[in-house]
JSON list of C-alpha atoms in Angstrom, two decimals:
[
{"chain": "H", "resi": 85, "resn": "MET", "atom": "CA", "xyz": [54.12, 42.10, 125.62]},
{"chain": "H", "resi": 86, "resn": "ILE", "atom": "CA", "xyz": [57.75, 42.02, 124.52]},
{"chain": "H", "resi": 87, "resn": "PRO", "atom": "CA", "xyz": [59.74, 45.17, 125.36]},
{"chain": "H", "resi": 88, "resn": "ILE", "atom": "CA", "xyz": [61.77, 46.99, 122.73]},
{"chain": "H", "resi": 89, "resn": "HIS", "atom": "CA", "xyz": [64.99, 48.72, 123.78]},
{"chain": "H", "resi": 90, "resn": "ILE", "atom": "CA", "xyz": [66.76, 51.26, 121.57]},
{"chain": "H", "resi": 91, "resn": "CYS", "atom": "CA", "xyz": [70.30, 52.50, 122.22]},
{"chain": "H", "resi": 92, "resn": "GLU", "atom": "CA", "xyz": [71.54, 55.25, 119.88]},
{"chain": "H", "resi": 93, "resn": "ASP", "atom": "CA", "xyz": [73.87, 58.09, 120.90]},
{"chain": "H", "resi": 94, "resn": "ASP", "atom": "CA", "xyz": [72.51, 60.57, 118.33]},
{"chain": "H", "resi": 95, "resn": "GLN", "atom": "CA", "xyz": [69.43, 62.07, 119.98]},
{"chain": "H", "resi": 96, "resn": "ARG", "atom": "CA", "xyz": [67.81, 62.99, 116.68]},
{"chain": "H", "resi": 97, "resn": "MET", "atom": "CA", "xyz": [68.21, 59.46, 115.32]},
{"chain": "H", "resi": 98, "resn": "LEU", "atom": "CA", "xyz": [67.05, 58.03, 118.64]},
{"chain": "H", "resi": 99, "resn": "ASP", "atom": "CA", "xyz": [63.82, 60.04, 118.48]},
{"chain": "H", "resi": 100, "resn": "PHE", "atom": "CA", "xyz": [63.33, 59.03, 114.85]},
{"chain": "H", "resi": 101, "resn": "LEU", "atom": "CA", "xyz": [63.76, 55.32, 115.62]},
{"chain": "H", "resi": 102, "resn": "ARG", "atom": "CA", "xyz": [61.50, 55.43, 118.66]},
{"chain": "H", "resi": 103, "resn": "LYS", "atom": "CA", "xyz": [58.66, 57.06, 116.70]},
{"chain": "H", "resi": 104, "resn": "LYS", "atom": "CA", "xyz": [58.96, 54.89, 113.59]},
{"chain": "H", "resi": 105, "resn": "ILE", "atom": "CA", "xyz": [59.29, 51.61, 115.50]},
{"chain": "H", "resi": 106, "resn": "THR", "atom": "CA", "xyz": [56.28, 52.55, 117.64]},
{"chain": "H", "resi": 107, "resn": "ASP", "atom": "CA", "xyz": [54.30, 53.43, 114.50]},
{"chain": "H", "resi": 108, "resn": "ILE", "atom": "CA", "xyz": [55.11, 50.07, 112.88]},
{"chain": "H", "resi": 109, "resn": "CYS", "atom": "CA", "xyz": [54.15, 48.10, 116.00]},
{"chain": "H", "resi": 110, "resn": "THR", "atom": "CA", "xyz": [50.88, 50.02, 116.34]},
{"chain": "H", "resi": 111, "resn": "PHE", "atom": "CA", "xyz": [49.95, 49.65, 112.68]},
{"chain": "H", "resi": 112, "resn": "GLU", "atom": "CA", "xyz": [50.76, 45.93, 112.56]},
{"chain": "H", "resi": 113, "resn": "GLU", "atom": "CA", "xyz": [49.24, 45.33, 116.02]},
{"chain": "H", "resi": 114, "resn": "TYR", "atom": "CA", "xyz": [52.35, 43.58, 117.29]},
{"chain": "H", "resi": 115, "resn": "ASP", "atom": "CA", "xyz": [52.51, 42.78, 120.98]},
{"chain": "H", "resi": 116, "resn": "PHE", "atom": "CA", "xyz": [55.71, 44.83, 121.24]},
{"chain": "H", "resi": 117, "resn": "GLU", "atom": "CA", "xyz": [56.30, 48.17, 122.98]},
{"chain": "H", "resi": 118, "resn": "VAL", "atom": "CA", "xyz": [59.24, 50.57, 123.12]},
{"chain": "H", "resi": 119, "resn": "THR", "atom": "CA", "xyz": [59.98, 50.69, 126.85]},
{"chain": "H", "resi": 120, "resn": "LEU", "atom": "CA", "xyz": [63.42, 52.27, 126.72]},
{"chain": "H", "resi": 121, "resn": "ALA", "atom": "CA", "xyz": [65.16, 54.63, 124.28]},
{"chain": "H", "resi": 122, "resn": "ALA", "atom": "CA", "xyz": [68.54, 55.75, 125.60]},
{"chain": "H", "resi": 123, "resn": "THR", "atom": "CA", "xyz": [71.75, 57.35, 124.43]},
{"chain": "H", "resi": 124, "resn": "GLN", "atom": "CA", "xyz": [73.73, 55.65, 127.20]},
{"chain": "H", "resi": 125, "resn": "PRO", "atom": "CA", "xyz": [74.20, 51.86, 127.11]},
{"chain": "H", "resi": 126, "resn": "GLU", "atom": "CA", "xyz": [74.45, 51.67, 130.90]},
{"chain": "H", "resi": 127, "resn": "LYS", "atom": "CA", "xyz": [70.78, 52.66, 131.19]},
{"chain": "H", "resi": 128, "resn": "LEU", "atom": "CA", "xyz": [69.77, 49.70, 129.06]},
{"chain": "H", "resi": 129, "resn": "LEU", "atom": "CA", "xyz": [71.95, 47.25, 131.01]},
{"chain": "H", "resi": 130, "resn": "ASN", "atom": "CA", "xyz": [70.72, 48.56, 134.35]},
{"chain": "H", "resi": 131, "resn": "LYS", "atom": "CA", "xyz": [67.10, 48.09, 133.33]},
{"chain": "H", "resi": 132, "resn": "LEU", "atom": "CA", "xyz": [67.70, 44.62, 131.95]},
{"chain": "H", "resi": 133, "resn": "SER", "atom": "CA", "xyz": [69.71, 43.56, 135.02]},
{"chain": "H", "resi": 134, "resn": "ALA", "atom": "CA", "xyz": [66.86, 44.65, 137.29]},
{"chain": "H", "resi": 135, "resn": "ASN", "atom": "CA", "xyz": [64.28, 42.68, 135.27]},
{"chain": "H", "resi": 136, "resn": "PRO", "atom": "CA", "xyz": [65.80, 40.08, 132.93]},
{"chain": "H", "resi": 137, "resn": "THR", "atom": "CA", "xyz": [63.25, 39.17, 130.28]},
{"chain": "H", "resi": 138, "resn": "GLN", "atom": "CA", "xyz": [63.13, 38.41, 126.57]},
{"chain": "H", "resi": 139, "resn": "GLY", "atom": "CA", "xyz": [63.33, 41.62, 124.58]},
{"chain": "H", "resi": 140, "resn": "ILE", "atom": "CA", "xyz": [64.04, 43.26, 121.22]},
{"chain": "H", "resi": 141, "resn": "TYR", "atom": "CA", "xyz": [67.13, 45.46, 120.92]},
{"chain": "H", "resi": 142, "resn": "PHE", "atom": "CA", "xyz": [67.94, 48.04, 118.25]},
{"chain": "H", "resi": 143, "resn": "LEU", "atom": "CA", "xyz": [71.55, 49.05, 118.84]},
{"chain": "H", "resi": 144, "resn": "ASP", "atom": "CA", "xyz": [73.85, 51.62, 117.31]},
{"chain": "H", "resi": 145, "resn": "VAL", "atom": "CA", "xyz": [77.29, 50.17, 116.65]},
{"chain": "H", "resi": 146, "resn": "GLU", "atom": "CA", "xyz": [79.37, 53.33, 117.07]},
{"chain": "H", "resi": 147, "resn": "LEU", "atom": "CA", "xyz": [78.30, 54.35, 120.57]},
{"chain": "H", "resi": 148, "resn": "GLN", "atom": "CA", "xyz": [80.29, 57.24, 122.00]},
{"chain": "H", "resi": 149, "resn": "ASP", "atom": "CA", "xyz": [81.01, 55.44, 125.22]},
{"chain": "H", "resi": 150, "resn": "GLU", "atom": "CA", "xyz": [84.42, 54.89, 126.80]},
{"chain": "H", "resi": 151, "resn": "LYS", "atom": "CA", "xyz": [83.69, 51.30, 127.84]},
{"chain": "H", "resi": 152, "resn": "LEU", "atom": "CA", "xyz": [80.97, 49.98, 125.56]},
{"chain": "H", "resi": 153, "resn": "ASN", "atom": "CA", "xyz": [80.56, 49.96, 121.81]},
{"chain": "H", "resi": 154, "resn": "GLY", "atom": "CA", "xyz": [77.47, 48.39, 120.28]},
{"chain": "H", "resi": 155, "resn": "PHE", "atom": "CA", "xyz": [79.07, 44.96, 119.99]},
{"chain": "H", "resi": 156, "resn": "GLU", "atom": "CA", "xyz": [80.25, 44.87, 123.59]},
{"chain": "H", "resi": 157, "resn": "LEU", "atom": "CA", "xyz": [76.78, 46.04, 124.64]},
{"chain": "H", "resi": 158, "resn": "GLY", "atom": "CA", "xyz": [75.24, 43.23, 122.60]},
{"chain": "H", "resi": 159, "resn": "LYS", "atom": "CA", "xyz": [77.54, 40.71, 124.25]},
{"chain": "H", "resi": 160, "resn": "GLN", "atom": "CA", "xyz": [76.44, 41.81, 127.72]},
{"chain": "H", "resi": 161, "resn": "ILE", "atom": "CA", "xyz": [72.78, 41.82, 126.66]},
{"chain": "H", "resi": 162, "resn": "ARG", "atom": "CA", "xyz": [73.17, 38.25, 125.42]},
{"chain": "H", "resi": 163, "resn": "GLN", "atom": "CA", "xyz": [74.43, 37.18, 128.86]},
{"chain": "H", "resi": 164, "resn": "LEU", "atom": "CA", "xyz": [71.26, 38.56, 130.45]},
{"chain": "H", "resi": 165, "resn": "ASP", "atom": "CA", "xyz": [68.80, 37.69, 127.69]},
{"chain": "H", "resi": 166, "resn": "THR", "atom": "CA", "xyz": [69.74, 34.53, 125.82]},
{"chain": "H", "resi": 167, "resn": "ARG", "atom": "CA", "xyz": [66.55, 34.61, 123.71]},
{"chain": "H", "resi": 168, "resn": "GLY", "atom": "CA", "xyz": [66.56, 38.32, 122.86]},
{"chain": "H", "resi": 169, "resn": "PHE", "atom": "CA", "xyz": [66.44, 39.67, 119.31]},
{"chain": "H", "resi": 170, "resn": "ILE", "atom": "CA", "xyz": [69.36, 42.02, 118.54]},
{"chain": "H", "resi": 171, "resn": "VAL", "atom": "CA", "xyz": [69.34, 44.28, 115.46]},
{"chain": "H", "resi": 172, "resn": "TYR", "atom": "CA", "xyz": [72.31, 46.54, 114.72]},
{"chain": "H", "resi": 173, "resn": "ILE", "atom": "CA", "xyz": [71.95, 49.91, 113.00]},
{"chain": "H", "resi": 174, "resn": "THR", "atom": "CA", "xyz": [75.11, 51.57, 111.68]},
{"chain": "H", "resi": 175, "resn": "THR", "atom": "CA", "xyz": [76.76, 53.67, 108.98]},
{"chain": "H", "resi": 176, "resn": "HIS", "atom": "CA", "xyz": [79.67, 51.22, 108.66]},
{"chain": "H", "resi": 177, "resn": "THR", "atom": "CA", "xyz": [78.84, 47.99, 106.82]},
{"chain": "H", "resi": 178, "resn": "GLU", "atom": "CA", "xyz": [82.48, 46.91, 107.02]},
{"chain": "H", "resi": 179, "resn": "LEU", "atom": "CA", "xyz": [81.96, 46.21, 110.73]},
{"chain": "H", "resi": 180, "resn": "LEU", "atom": "CA", "xyz": [79.58, 43.35, 110.05]},
{"chain": "H", "resi": 181, "resn": "SER", "atom": "CA", "xyz": [82.26, 40.73, 110.76]},
{"chain": "H", "resi": 182, "resn": "GLU", "atom": "CA", "xyz": [82.59, 42.08, 114.31]},
{"chain": "H", "resi": 183, "resn": "THR", "atom": "CA", "xyz": [79.27, 40.43, 115.24]},
{"chain": "H", "resi": 184, "resn": "PHE", "atom": "CA", "xyz": [80.94, 37.06, 114.73]},
{"chain": "H", "resi": 185, "resn": "LYS", "atom": "CA", "xyz": [84.00, 38.13, 116.72]},
{"chain": "H", "resi": 186, "resn": "TYR", "atom": "CA", "xyz": [81.85, 39.08, 119.69]},
{"chain": "H", "resi": 187, "resn": "ARG", "atom": "CA", "xyz": [79.51, 36.08, 119.18]},
{"chain": "H", "resi": 188, "resn": "VAL", "atom": "CA", "xyz": [76.46, 38.28, 119.55]},
{"chain": "H", "resi": 189, "resn": "GLU", "atom": "CA", "xyz": [74.17, 36.33, 117.17]},
{"chain": "H", "resi": 190, "resn": "ALA", "atom": "CA", "xyz": [72.55, 39.47, 115.78]},
{"chain": "H", "resi": 191, "resn": "MET", "atom": "CA", "xyz": [69.33, 39.05, 113.84]},
{"chain": "H", "resi": 192, "resn": "ASP", "atom": "CA", "xyz": [70.06, 41.81, 111.33]},
{"chain": "H", "resi": 193, "resn": "TYR", "atom": "CA", "xyz": [72.58, 44.53, 110.46]},
{"chain": "H", "resi": 194, "resn": "ILE", "atom": "CA", "xyz": [70.98, 47.63, 108.91]},
{"chain": "H", "resi": 195, "resn": "THR", "atom": "CA", "xyz": [72.68, 50.71, 107.46]},
{"chain": "H", "resi": 196, "resn": "LYS", "atom": "CA", "xyz": [71.47, 54.23, 108.22]},
{"chain": "H", "resi": 197, "resn": "ASP", "atom": "CA", "xyz": [72.40, 55.72, 104.84]},
{"chain": "H", "resi": 198, "resn": "ASP", "atom": "CA", "xyz": [68.94, 55.50, 103.26]},
{"chain": "H", "resi": 199, "resn": "SER", "atom": "CA", "xyz": [66.04, 56.23, 105.61]},
{"chain": "H", "resi": 200, "resn": "GLN", "atom": "CA", "xyz": [63.50, 54.42, 103.42]},
{"chain": "H", "resi": 201, "resn": "HIS", "atom": "CA", "xyz": [65.70, 51.33, 103.25]},
{"chain": "H", "resi": 202, "resn": "LEU", "atom": "CA", "xyz": [66.25, 51.59, 107.02]},
{"chain": "H", "resi": 203, "resn": "LEU", "atom": "CA", "xyz": [62.51, 51.61, 107.74]},
{"chain": "H", "resi": 204, "resn": "GLU", "atom": "CA", "xyz": [61.83, 48.74, 105.35]},
{"chain": "H", "resi": 205, "resn": "ARG", "atom": "CA", "xyz": [64.47, 46.58, 107.03]},
{"chain": "H", "resi": 206, "resn": "ILE", "atom": "CA", "xyz": [63.23, 47.48, 110.51]},
{"chain": "H", "resi": 207, "resn": "ALA", "atom": "CA", "xyz": [59.70, 46.52, 109.45]},
{"chain": "H", "resi": 208, "resn": "LEU", "atom": "CA", "xyz": [60.96, 43.20, 108.05]},
{"chain": "H", "resi": 209, "resn": "SER", "atom": "CA", "xyz": [62.89, 42.50, 111.26]},
{"chain": "H", "resi": 210, "resn": "LEU", "atom": "CA", "xyz": [59.83, 43.17, 113.42]},
{"chain": "H", "resi": 211, "resn": "ALA", "atom": "CA", "xyz": [57.68, 40.95, 111.18]},
{"chain": "H", "resi": 212, "resn": "GLU", "atom": "CA", "xyz": [60.20, 38.11, 111.47]},
{"chain": "H", "resi": 213, "resn": "ILE", "atom": "CA", "xyz": [60.40, 38.52, 115.24]},
{"chain": "H", "resi": 214, "resn": "ASN", "atom": "CA", "xyz": [56.61, 38.42, 115.45]},
{"chain": "H", "resi": 215, "resn": "ASN", "atom": "CA", "xyz": [56.54, 35.17, 113.45]},
{"chain": "H", "resi": 216, "resn": "ARG", "atom": "CA", "xyz": [59.21, 33.59, 115.63]},
{"chain": "H", "resi": 217, "resn": "CYS", "atom": "CA", "xyz": [57.34, 34.55, 118.79]},
{"chain": "H", "resi": 218, "resn": "LYS", "atom": "CA", "xyz": [54.17, 32.92, 117.46]},
{"chain": "H", "resi": 219, "resn": "GLN", "atom": "CA", "xyz": [56.12, 29.74, 116.74]},
{"chain": "H", "resi": 220, "resn": "ASP", "atom": "CA", "xyz": [57.63, 29.83, 120.23]},
{"chain": "H", "resi": 221, "resn": "ARG", "atom": "CA", "xyz": [54.19, 30.14, 121.81]},
{"chain": "H", "resi": 222, "resn": "ARG", "atom": "CA", "xyz": [52.96, 27.13, 119.85]},
{"chain": "H", "resi": 223, "resn": "ALA", "atom": "CA", "xyz": [55.99, 25.10, 120.93]},
{"chain": "H", "resi": 224, "resn": "GLU", "atom": "CA", "xyz": [55.47, 26.12, 124.55]},
{"chain": "H", "resi": 225, "resn": "LYS", "atom": "CA", "xyz": [52.07, 24.42, 124.69]},
{"chain": "H", "resi": 226, "resn": "GLU", "atom": "CA", "xyz": [53.69, 21.10, 125.54]},
{"chain": "H", "resi": 227, "resn": "PHE", "atom": "CA", "xyz": [57.01, 22.28, 126.91]},
{"chain": "H", "resi": 228, "resn": "PHE", "atom": "CA", "xyz": [57.99, 25.09, 129.23]},
{"chain": "H", "resi": 229, "resn": "SER", "atom": "CA", "xyz": [61.12, 26.92, 128.12]},
{"chain": "H", "resi": 230, "resn": "VAL", "atom": "CA", "xyz": [63.45, 27.77, 131.02]},
{"chain": "H", "resi": 231, "resn": "GLN", "atom": "CA", "xyz": [65.90, 30.53, 130.13]},
{"chain": "H", "resi": 232, "resn": "ARG", "atom": "CA", "xyz": [68.99, 31.08, 132.25]},
{"chain": "H", "resi": 233, "resn": "MET", "atom": "CA", "xyz": [72.11, 33.14, 131.73]},
{"chain": "H", "resi": 234, "resn": "ASN", "atom": "CA", "xyz": [74.23, 30.46, 130.10]},
{"chain": "H", "resi": 235, "resn": "ASP", "atom": "CA", "xyz": [71.74, 27.97, 128.74]},
{"chain": "H", "resi": 236, "resn": "SER", "atom": "CA", "xyz": [68.13, 27.12, 128.07]},
{"chain": "H", "resi": 237, "resn": "SER", "atom": "CA", "xyz": [66.14, 23.93, 128.62]},
{"chain": "H", "resi": 238, "resn": "TYR", "atom": "CA", "xyz": [62.67, 22.61, 127.83]},
{"chain": "H", "resi": 239, "resn": "VAL", "atom": "CA", "xyz": [60.63, 20.87, 130.51]},
{"chain": "H", "resi": 240, "resn": "PRO", "atom": "CA", "xyz": [57.53, 18.86, 129.53]},
{"chain": "H", "resi": 241, "resn": "LEU", "atom": "CA", "xyz": [54.47, 20.52, 131.04]},
{"chain": "H", "resi": 242, "resn": "ALA", "atom": "CA", "xyz": [53.18, 17.13, 132.18]},
{"chain": "H", "resi": 243, "resn": "GLU", "atom": "CA", "xyz": [56.23, 16.74, 134.44]},
{"chain": "H", "resi": 244, "resn": "ILE", "atom": "CA", "xyz": [55.95, 20.14, 136.15]},
{"chain": "H", "resi": 245, "resn": "ILE", "atom": "CA", "xyz": [54.30, 19.85, 139.57]},
{"chain": "H", "resi": 246, "resn": "TYR", "atom": "CA", "xyz": [54.42, 23.52, 140.50]},
{"chain": "H", "resi": 247, "resn": "PHE", "atom": "CA", "xyz": [56.23, 26.84, 140.34]},
{"chain": "H", "resi": 248, "resn": "GLU", "atom": "CA", "xyz": [57.04, 28.78, 143.48]},
{"chain": "H", "resi": 249, "resn": "THR", "atom": "CA", "xyz": [58.60, 32.11, 144.34]},
{"chain": "H", "resi": 250, "resn": "SER", "atom": "CA", "xyz": [62.11, 32.06, 145.77]},
{"chain": "H", "resi": 251, "resn": "ALA", "atom": "CA", "xyz": [63.61, 34.05, 148.61]},
{"chain": "H", "resi": 252, "resn": "LYS", "atom": "CA", "xyz": [65.93, 35.46, 145.94]},
{"chain": "H", "resi": 253, "resn": "LYS", "atom": "CA", "xyz": [64.65, 38.59, 144.21]},
{"chain": "H", "resi": 254, "resn": "HIS", "atom": "CA", "xyz": [62.93, 37.98, 140.85]},
{"chain": "H", "resi": 255, "resn": "VAL", "atom": "CA", "xyz": [63.77, 34.25, 141.03]},
{"chain": "H", "resi": 256, "resn": "LEU", "atom": "CA", "xyz": [61.30, 31.36, 140.69]},
{"chain": "H", "resi": 257, "resn": "ASN", "atom": "CA", "xyz": [61.67, 27.64, 141.33]},
{"chain": "H", "resi": 258, "resn": "LEU", "atom": "CA", "xyz": [60.29, 25.03, 138.95]},
{"chain": "H", "resi": 259, "resn": "VAL", "atom": "CA", "xyz": [59.63, 21.70, 140.69]},
{"chain": "H", "resi": 260, "resn": "THR", "atom": "CA", "xyz": [59.25, 18.25, 139.12]},
{"chain": "H", "resi": 261, "resn": "GLU", "atom": "CA", "xyz": [59.69, 14.78, 140.61]},
{"chain": "H", "resi": 262, "resn": "GLU", "atom": "CA", "xyz": [63.28, 14.76, 139.42]},
{"chain": "H", "resi": 263, "resn": "ALA", "atom": "CA", "xyz": [64.35, 18.39, 139.23]},
{"chain": "H", "resi": 264, "resn": "PHE", "atom": "CA", "xyz": [64.44, 21.72, 141.04]},
{"chain": "H", "resi": 265, "resn": "ILE", "atom": "CA", "xyz": [65.27, 24.56, 138.63]},
{"chain": "H", "resi": 266, "resn": "GLU", "atom": "CA", "xyz": [65.89, 28.21, 139.49]},
{"chain": "H", "resi": 267, "resn": "PHE", "atom": "CA", "xyz": [65.26, 30.90, 136.88]},
{"chain": "H", "resi": 268, "resn": "TYR", "atom": "CA", "xyz": [64.22, 34.54, 136.55]},
{"chain": "H", "resi": 269, "resn": "GLY", "atom": "CA", "xyz": [60.54, 35.24, 136.05]},
{"chain": "H", "resi": 270, "resn": "LYS", "atom": "CA", "xyz": [57.14, 36.22, 137.43]},
{"chain": "H", "resi": 271, "resn": "LEU", "atom": "CA", "xyz": [54.36, 33.83, 138.43]},
{"chain": "H", "resi": 272, "resn": "ALA", "atom": "CA", "xyz": [51.72, 36.08, 136.87]},
{"chain": "H", "resi": 273, "resn": "ASP", "atom": "CA", "xyz": [53.47, 35.94, 133.47]},
{"chain": "H", "resi": 274, "resn": "ILE", "atom": "CA", "xyz": [53.79, 32.15, 133.62]},
{"chain": "H", "resi": 275, "resn": "GLN", "atom": "CA", "xyz": [50.16, 31.77, 134.67]},
{"chain": "H", "resi": 276, "resn": "GLU", "atom": "CA", "xyz": [49.07, 33.82, 131.65]},
{"chain": "H", "resi": 277, "resn": "GLN", "atom": "CA", "xyz": [51.36, 31.82, 129.36]},
{"chain": "H", "resi": 278, "resn": "LEU", "atom": "CA", "xyz": [50.28, 28.35, 130.52]},
{"chain": "H", "resi": 279, "resn": "GLY", "atom": "CA", "xyz": [46.56, 29.01, 130.92]},
{"chain": "H", "resi": 280, "resn": "GLU", "atom": "CA", "xyz": [44.00, 26.92, 132.78]},
{"chain": "H", "resi": 281, "resn": "LYS", "atom": "CA", "xyz": [46.17, 23.82, 133.18]},
{"chain": "H", "resi": 282, "resn": "PHE", "atom": "CA", "xyz": [47.87, 25.56, 136.12]},
{"chain": "H", "resi": 283, "resn": "ILE", "atom": "CA", "xyz": [46.15, 27.28, 139.04]},
{"chain": "H", "resi": 284, "resn": "ARG", "atom": "CA", "xyz": [47.36, 29.85, 141.54]},
{"chain": "H", "resi": 285, "resn": "THR", "atom": "CA", "xyz": [46.79, 28.34, 145.01]},
{"chain": "H", "resi": 286, "resn": "HIS", "atom": "CA", "xyz": [48.67, 31.06, 146.83]},
{"chain": "H", "resi": 287, "resn": "ARG", "atom": "CA", "xyz": [50.54, 34.22, 145.85]},
{"chain": "H", "resi": 288, "resn": "SER", "atom": "CA", "xyz": [53.72, 32.13, 146.00]},
{"chain": "H", "resi": 289, "resn": "TYR", "atom": "CA", "xyz": [52.52, 29.00, 144.17]},
{"chain": "H", "resi": 290, "resn": "LEU", "atom": "CA", "xyz": [51.33, 28.10, 140.69]},
{"chain": "H", "resi": 291, "resn": "VAL", "atom": "CA", "xyz": [50.32, 24.41, 140.62]},
{"chain": "H", "resi": 292, "resn": "ASN", "atom": "CA", "xyz": [49.68, 21.90, 137.84]},
{"chain": "H", "resi": 293, "resn": "CYS", "atom": "CA", "xyz": [46.03, 20.88, 138.28]},
{"chain": "H", "resi": 294, "resn": "ASP", "atom": "CA", "xyz": [46.84, 17.28, 137.37]},
{"chain": "H", "resi": 295, "resn": "TYR", "atom": "CA", "xyz": [48.90, 16.97, 140.56]},
{"chain": "H", "resi": 296, "resn": "ILE", "atom": "CA", "xyz": [46.22, 18.26, 142.95]},
{"chain": "H", "resi": 297, "resn": "ALA", "atom": "CA", "xyz": [44.79, 15.45, 145.07]},
{"chain": "H", "resi": 298, "resn": "GLY", "atom": "CA", "xyz": [42.72, 17.53, 147.50]},
{"chain": "H", "resi": 299, "resn": "ILE", "atom": "CA", "xyz": [42.84, 20.26, 150.09]},
{"chain": "H", "resi": 300, "resn": "VAL", "atom": "CA", "xyz": [43.47, 20.32, 153.82]},
{"chain": "H", "resi": 301, "resn": "LYS", "atom": "CA", "xyz": [41.14, 23.20, 154.62]},
{"chain": "H", "resi": 302, "resn": "LYS", "atom": "CA", "xyz": [41.96, 23.51, 158.32]},
{"chain": "H", "resi": 303, "resn": "GLU", "atom": "CA", "xyz": [45.69, 23.82, 157.69]},
{"chain": "H", "resi": 304, "resn": "LYS", "atom": "CA", "xyz": [45.21, 25.79, 154.44]},
{"chain": "H", "resi": 305, "resn": "LEU", "atom": "CA", "xyz": [47.25, 23.37, 152.34]},
{"chain": "H", "resi": 306, "resn": "VAL", "atom": "CA", "xyz": [46.85, 21.73, 148.95]},
{"chain": "H", "resi": 307, "resn": "GLN", "atom": "CA", "xyz": [47.57, 18.00, 148.97]},
{"chain": "H", "resi": 308, "resn": "LEU", "atom": "CA", "xyz": [49.52, 16.86, 145.91]},
{"chain": "H", "resi": 309, "resn": "THR", "atom": "CA", "xyz": [49.42, 13.42, 144.30]},
{"chain": "H", "resi": 310, "resn": "ASN", "atom": "CA", "xyz": [53.06, 12.76, 145.24]},
{"chain": "H", "resi": 311, "resn": "GLY", "atom": "CA", "xyz": [52.28, 13.24, 148.93]},
{"chain": "H", "resi": 312, "resn": "ASN", "atom": "CA", "xyz": [53.71, 16.76, 149.25]},
{"chain": "H", "resi": 313, "resn": "THR", "atom": "CA", "xyz": [51.74, 19.91, 150.06]},
{"chain": "H", "resi": 314, "resn": "VAL", "atom": "CA", "xyz": [51.81, 23.57, 149.04]},
{"chain": "H", "resi": 315, "resn": "LEU", "atom": "CA", "xyz": [50.24, 26.63, 150.62]},
{"chain": "H", "resi": 316, "resn": "LEU", "atom": "CA", "xyz": [46.61, 27.53, 150.00]},
{"chain": "H", "resi": 317, "resn": "SER", "atom": "CA", "xyz": [45.21, 31.03, 150.43]},
{"chain": "H", "resi": 318, "resn": "ARG", "atom": "CA", "xyz": [41.74, 31.36, 151.95]},
{"chain": "H", "resi": 319, "resn": "ASN", "atom": "CA", "xyz": [40.47, 33.21, 148.86]},
{"chain": "H", "resi": 320, "resn": "LYS", "atom": "CA", "xyz": [41.73, 30.38, 146.59]},
{"chain": "H", "resi": 321, "resn": "ILE", "atom": "CA", "xyz": [39.90, 27.50, 148.33]},
{"chain": "H", "resi": 322, "resn": "ASN", "atom": "CA", "xyz": [36.81, 27.83, 146.16]},
{"chain": "H", "resi": 323, "resn": "ASP", "atom": "CA", "xyz": [38.86, 27.97, 142.94]},
{"chain": "H", "resi": 324, "resn": "VAL", "atom": "CA", "xyz": [40.74, 24.78, 143.85]},
{"chain": "H", "resi": 325, "resn": "ASN", "atom": "CA", "xyz": [37.51, 22.99, 144.80]},
{"chain": "H", "resi": 326, "resn": "ILE", "atom": "CA", "xyz": [36.00, 23.91, 141.44]},
{"chain": "H", "resi": 327, "resn": "ARG", "atom": "CA", "xyz": [39.04, 22.49, 139.63]},
{"chain": "H", "resi": 328, "resn": "LEU", "atom": "CA", "xyz": [38.83, 19.28, 141.66]},
{"chain": "H", "resi": 329, "resn": "SER", "atom": "CA", "xyz": [35.13, 18.93, 140.80]},
{"chain": "H", "resi": 330, "resn": "GLU", "atom": "CA", "xyz": [35.86, 19.49, 137.11]},
{"chain": "H", "resi": 331, "resn": "GLN", "atom": "CA", "xyz": [38.59, 16.85, 137.17]},
{"chain": "H", "resi": 332, "resn": "LYS", "atom": "CA", "xyz": [36.31, 14.30, 138.84]},
{"chain": "H", "resi": 333, "resn": "GLY", "atom": "CA", "xyz": [33.52, 15.13, 136.39]},
{"chain": "H", "resi": 334, "resn": "GLY", "atom": "CA", "xyz": [35.84, 14.59, 133.44]},
{"chain": "H", "resi": 335, "resn": "ALA", "atom": "CA", "xyz": [37.28, 11.35, 134.81]}
]
């Protein structure tokens, strides 16, 4: 599920956008959900800072905030969510050039003047976002996309040995033979994304099945093909043994 965030300082318009966007997502069965609708940009930034993840953002340009207008808000969102989809909603079309000034890379710029036109453009934006997400999921079958604040990279799935939780809050480590990459994320989300090719051996480890050589039951460890080990929970021993049997049977 991809969260939708709306920031609009007119409460009436905010309520209108929240309802209509929710209605469109429900009708079209998009895997999107409005998780935040706020009049204050700080609320959006605080939520995103606490849990950085790819999202969809519908932002008013003329926010009545002393520090943040819609473009400055978009710039800060982009630092936290490099893959997010930003759509601006405004009454001033002449401000369009400001998106280039702030380097926000907005997906669309919609005027509020005509409510029917507004809803049509919102629906088109959501449809385009849905298509892009489907394409991303297809591309991620062979590569894992690592998103960080200032850049993104693609790691071949075949080279990933395991993911592990970090001592840092909300941070994971991706481990290959040649690299150790830190990024924000959750093991449960990655496990769902990558499917059966990876197995959870412990609450802190998600391991590529191709790199599992065996288990050391007494020490509760998984032996990897490169000679290293990762932790193994007692309730995961049977799952790992089943995977090992399947691999031997398919060899």
